[in-house]
């Protein structure tokens, strides 16, 4: 696989949970998911569904991109994902 195209989703869920003084159990209960789901999200073993990501954003009253974002491995994200108008000019 081409290393330059490999991206992964990262998040600041653990940081937000600590800012709000929430346990994994309490957050899981409020979102009606398991504590294991919260743990897996926090350590990067699980990428949430769009529904769960949006629920987390609403729960913390944060824009989605303030919680989750794409991170390139070995390259800046701007190089990995050209802007729409840039890709149109190269066609």
mmCIF file of C-alpha atoms in Angstrom:
data_model
loop_
_atom_site.group_PDB
_atom_site.id
_atom_site.type_symbol
_atom_site.label_atom_id
_atom_site.label_comp_id
_atom_site.label_asym_id
_atom_site.label_seq_id
_atom_site.Cartn_x
_atom_site.Cartn_y
_atom_site.Cartn_z
ATOM 1 C CA UNK A 1 0.000 0.000 0.000
ATOM 2 C CA UNK A 2 1.251 3.472 -0.876
ATOM 3 C CA UNK A 3 2.324 5.059 2.395
ATOM 4 C CA UNK A 4 1.507 8.585 1.163
ATOM 5 C CA UNK A 5 -2.196 7.759 0.845
ATOM 6 C CA UNK A 6 -2.601 6.193 4.283
ATOM 7 C CA UNK A 7 -4.674 8.325 6.655
ATOM 8 C CA UNK A 8 -6.226 7.603 9.998
ATOM 9 C CA UNK A 9 -8.811 9.228 12.241
ATOM 10 C CA UNK A 10 -7.556 10.722 15.484
ATOM 11 C CA UNK A 11 -9.580 12.281 18.263
ATOM 12 C CA UNK A 12 -9.435 14.228 21.497
ATOM 13 C CA UNK A 13 -12.219 12.329 23.220
ATOM 14 C CA UNK A 14 -10.187 11.441 26.323
ATOM 15 C CA UNK A 15 -9.159 15.079 26.741
ATOM 16 C CA UNK A 16 -12.773 16.270 26.468
ATOM 17 C CA UNK A 17 -13.978 13.595 28.853
ATOM 18 C CA UNK A 18 -11.430 14.768 31.426
ATOM 19 C CA UNK A 19 -12.367 18.439 30.893
ATOM 20 C CA UNK A 20 -15.987 17.537 31.640
ATOM 21 C CA UNK A 21 -14.981 15.348 34.620
ATOM 22 C CA UNK A 22 -16.661 12.301 33.114
ATOM 23 C CA UNK A 23 -15.775 8.673 33.614
ATOM 24 C CA UNK A 24 -15.812 6.321 30.666
ATOM 25 C CA UNK A 25 -18.776 4.628 32.303
ATOM 26 C CA UNK A 26 -20.805 7.856 32.613
ATOM 27 C CA UNK A 27 -20.096 8.929 29.027
ATOM 28 C CA UNK A 28 -20.973 5.459 27.762
ATOM 29 C CA UNK A 29 -24.204 5.461 29.767
ATOM 30 C CA UNK A 30 -25.202 8.923 28.496
ATOM 31 C CA UNK A 31 -24.533 7.912 24.882
ATOM 32 C CA UNK A 32 -26.051 4.445 25.291
ATOM 33 C CA UNK A 33 -22.878 2.634 24.223
ATOM 34 C CA UNK A 34 -20.547 0.352 26.155
ATOM 35 C CA UNK A 35 -17.570 1.519 28.169
ATOM 36 C CA UNK A 36 -15.497 -0.663 25.871
ATOM 37 C CA UNK A 37 -16.628 1.489 22.907
ATOM 38 C CA UNK A 38 -15.453 4.650 24.683
ATOM 39 C CA UNK A 39 -12.136 3.012 25.564
ATOM 40 C CA UNK A 40 -11.625 1.800 21.983
ATOM 41 C CA UNK A 41 -12.358 5.291 20.654
ATOM 42 C CA UNK A 42 -9.950 6.922 23.075
ATOM 43 C CA UNK A 43 -7.048 4.639 22.217
ATOM 44 C CA UNK A 44 -7.701 4.758 18.472
ATOM 45 C CA UNK A 45 -8.760 1.136 17.999
ATOM 46 C CA UNK A 46 -12.204 2.103 16.765
ATOM 47 C CA UNK A 47 -13.493 4.756 14.365
ATOM 48 C CA UNK A 48 -17.036 5.767 15.276
ATOM 49 C CA UNK A 49 -19.983 5.641 12.940
ATOM 50 C CA UNK A 50 -21.076 9.001 11.620
ATOM 51 C CA UNK A 51 -24.068 8.822 13.941
ATOM 52 C CA UNK A 52 -21.923 8.256 17.031
ATOM 53 C CA UNK A 53 -19.427 10.948 15.993
ATOM 54 C CA UNK A 54 -22.276 13.443 15.574
ATOM 55 C CA UNK A 55 -23.780 12.410 18.920
ATOM 56 C CA UNK A 56 -20.405 12.983 20.594
ATOM 57 C CA UNK A 57 -20.099 16.406 18.960
ATOM 58 C CA UNK A 58 -23.587 17.351 20.178
ATOM 59 C CA UNK A 59 -22.912 15.940 23.652
ATOM 60 C CA UNK A 60 -19.779 18.073 24.070
ATOM 61 C CA UNK A 61 -21.270 21.008 22.118
ATOM 62 C CA UNK A 62 -18.250 20.992 19.814
ATOM 63 C CA UNK A 63 -17.923 20.997 16.036
ATOM 64 C CA UNK A 64 -17.193 17.507 14.757
ATOM 65 C CA UNK A 65 -13.759 18.510 13.461
ATOM 66 C CA UNK A 66 -12.812 19.770 16.937
ATOM 67 C CA UNK A 67 -13.129 16.186 18.191
ATOM 68 C CA UNK A 68 -12.186 14.039 15.175
ATOM 69 C CA UNK A 69 -9.839 14.710 12.282
ATOM 70 C CA UNK A 70 -7.780 12.904 9.684
ATOM 71 C CA UNK A 71 -4.078 12.614 10.190
ATOM 72 C CA UNK A 72 -1.697 11.641 7.438
ATOM 73 C CA UNK A 73 1.064 9.226 8.167
ATOM 74 C CA UNK A 74 4.355 10.674 7.009
ATOM 75 C CA UNK A 75 2.837 13.545 5.013
ATOM 76 C CA UNK A 76 0.949 16.750 5.763
ATOM 77 C CA UNK A 77 -2.815 16.383 5.404
ATOM 78 C CA UNK A 78 -2.980 19.194 2.805
ATOM 79 C CA UNK A 79 -0.871 17.100 0.441
ATOM 80 C CA UNK A 80 -2.957 14.002 1.095
ATOM 81 C CA UNK A 81 -6.290 15.675 0.380
ATOM 82 C CA UNK A 82 -6.161 18.385 -2.310
ATOM 83 C CA UNK A 83 -8.831 21.052 -2.175
ATOM 84 C CA UNK A 84 -11.772 20.501 -4.498
ATOM 85 C CA UNK A 85 -10.812 23.381 -6.789
ATOM 86 C CA UNK A 86 -7.223 22.099 -6.957
ATOM 87 C CA UNK A 87 -8.335 18.653 -8.134
ATOM 88 C CA UNK A 88 -10.597 20.231 -10.758
ATOM 89 C CA UNK A 89 -7.733 22.288 -12.220
ATOM 90 C CA UNK A 90 -5.553 19.176 -12.561
ATOM 91 C CA UNK A 91 -8.203 17.190 -14.464
#
